[in-house]
């Protein structure tokens, strides 16, 4: 089976436990205003890759990632769930830990089978209110919440990730809502706040796309620490 693979990152340390290879898949139904990878939104036929070839490329990193693993990211990896599932099964046979980085916007039978195989889900909860989710991603928070409920039913090890964008997703009520999600879903073992970055500006320029957050300030380390403390406070209360 073939899939659209945008690129590989060989030794990542932020997308799951330990040192990991990260596979960026193509195709995404969302259009997040802060997206760092707009070059993964569409399928590029030049990037069609055989599942076996991808597995071989990933296993070259085996000595480095045997204590970490492989993370599928994107784009939205669930768009190509069958392909990711085939690669995942081969990696699991080699004893590798597999994580899935997803917005939870796609649900179908192939996604369910994929979730049964992966060890960890990094669920990106982009916005905490439906109107914000629609405005800043073009999709619905309801899909992510449905996905999270499924993860709970499956008791799948889950980390929630939330990108902090000043003025958009950094409110006190956002931290309270994140803590509520943890309380309501025991499968969630960790919440990670990620700072908004704008290193993608050149990509948008090259693609001829507007980057509407180009004048948005980056959160400072102090901002991040304050929000982490706030979130911790809400989590303690839960
Ligand atoms: S889900 Fe990810 S890849 Fe898709 S638009 Fe949002 S940030 Fe970009």
PDB file of N, CA and C and ligand atoms in Angstrom, residues 28 30-32 34-37 40-41 74-76 103 126, ligand 1:
ATOM      1  N   UNK A  28      -4.801  17.257   5.206  1.00  0.00           N
ATOM      2  CA  UNK A  28      -5.426  17.715   6.454  1.00  0.00           C
ATOM      3  C   UNK A  28      -6.696  18.485   6.130  1.00  0.00           C
ATOM      4  N   UNK A  30      -8.275  20.358   8.261  1.00  0.00           N
ATOM      5  CA  UNK A  30      -8.340  21.594   9.041  1.00  0.00           C
ATOM      6  C   UNK A  30      -7.496  22.695   8.385  1.00  0.00           C
ATOM      7  N   UNK A  31      -7.722  23.894   8.801  1.00  0.00           N
ATOM      8  CA  UNK A  31      -6.908  25.033   8.361  1.00  0.00           C
ATOM      9  C   UNK A  31      -6.644  25.916   9.578  1.00  0.00           C
ATOM     10  N   UNK A  32      -5.843  25.384  10.514  1.00  0.00           N
ATOM     11  CA  UNK A  32      -5.576  26.119  11.751  1.00  0.00           C
ATOM     12  C   UNK A  32      -4.806  27.400  11.427  1.00  0.00           C
ATOM     13  N   UNK A  34      -2.693  28.904  13.062  1.00  0.00           N
ATOM     14  CA  UNK A  34      -1.287  28.901  13.497  1.00  0.00           C
ATOM     15  C   UNK A  34      -0.502  27.735  12.890  1.00  0.00           C
ATOM     16  N   UNK A  35      -1.060  27.059  11.908  1.00  0.00           N
ATOM     17  CA  UNK A  35      -0.425  25.845  11.371  1.00  0.00           C
ATOM     18  C   UNK A  35       1.021  26.110  10.953  1.00  0.00           C
ATOM     19  N   UNK A  36       1.908  25.256  11.434  1.00  0.00           N
ATOM     20  CA  UNK A  36       3.338  25.380  11.083  1.00  0.00           C
ATOM     21  C   UNK A  36       3.672  24.599   9.816  1.00  0.00           C
ATOM     22  N   UNK A  37       2.750  23.765   9.367  1.00  0.00           N
ATOM     23  CA  UNK A  37       3.053  22.904   8.220  1.00  0.00           C
ATOM     24  C   UNK A  37       2.016  23.007   7.099  1.00  0.00           C
ATOM     25  N   UNK A  40       1.870  20.573   4.198  1.00  0.00           N
ATOM     26  CA  UNK A  40       1.379  19.189   4.318  1.00  0.00           C
ATOM     27  C   UNK A  40      -0.121  19.094   4.050  1.00  0.00           C
ATOM     28  N   UNK A  41      -0.778  20.209   3.802  1.00  0.00           N
ATOM     29  CA  UNK A  41      -2.250  20.196   3.710  1.00  0.00           C
ATOM     30  C   UNK A  41      -2.768  19.335   2.563  1.00  0.00           C
ATOM     31  N   UNK A  74       1.650  15.327  11.105  1.00  0.00           N
ATOM     32  CA  UNK A  74       1.271  15.769   9.756  1.00  0.00           C
ATOM     33  C   UNK A  74       1.252  17.269   9.621  1.00  0.00           C
ATOM     34  N   UNK A  75       0.275  17.674   8.782  1.00  0.00           N
ATOM     35  CA  UNK A  75      -0.897  16.973   8.265  1.00  0.00           C
ATOM     36  C   UNK A  75      -1.701  16.269   9.364  1.00  0.00           C
ATOM     37  N   UNK A  76      -2.678  15.544   8.891  1.00  0.00           N
ATOM     38  CA  UNK A  76      -3.518  14.768   9.811  1.00  0.00           C
ATOM     39  C   UNK A  76      -3.349  13.292   9.458  1.00  0.00           C
ATOM     40  N   UNK A 103      -5.525  15.664  15.519  1.00  0.00           N
ATOM     41  CA  UNK A 103      -6.509  16.626  16.031  1.00  0.00           C
ATOM     42  C   UNK A 103      -7.819  15.914  16.377  1.00  0.00           C
ATOM     43  N   UNK A 126      -7.290  22.150  19.944  1.00  0.00           N
ATOM     44  CA  UNK A 126      -6.827  23.426  19.407  1.00  0.00           C
ATOM     45  C   UNK A 126      -7.490  24.631  20.055  1.00  0.00           C
TER      46      UNK A 126
HETATM   47  S1  LIG B   1      -4.429  20.044  12.129  1.00  0.00           S
HETATM   48 FE1  LIG B   1      -2.198  20.313  12.136  1.00  0.00          FE
HETATM   49  S2  LIG B   1      -1.578  20.176   9.996  1.00  0.00           S
HETATM   50 FE2  LIG B   1      -3.797  20.477  10.010  1.00  0.00          FE
HETATM   51  S3  LIG B   1      -4.042  22.686   9.783  1.00  0.00           S
HETATM   52 FE3  LIG B   1      -4.077  22.229  11.970  1.00  0.00          FE
HETATM   53  S4  LIG B   1      -1.954  22.474  12.676  1.00  0.00           S
HETATM   54 FE4  LIG B   1      -1.935  22.311  10.414  1.00  0.00          FE
END
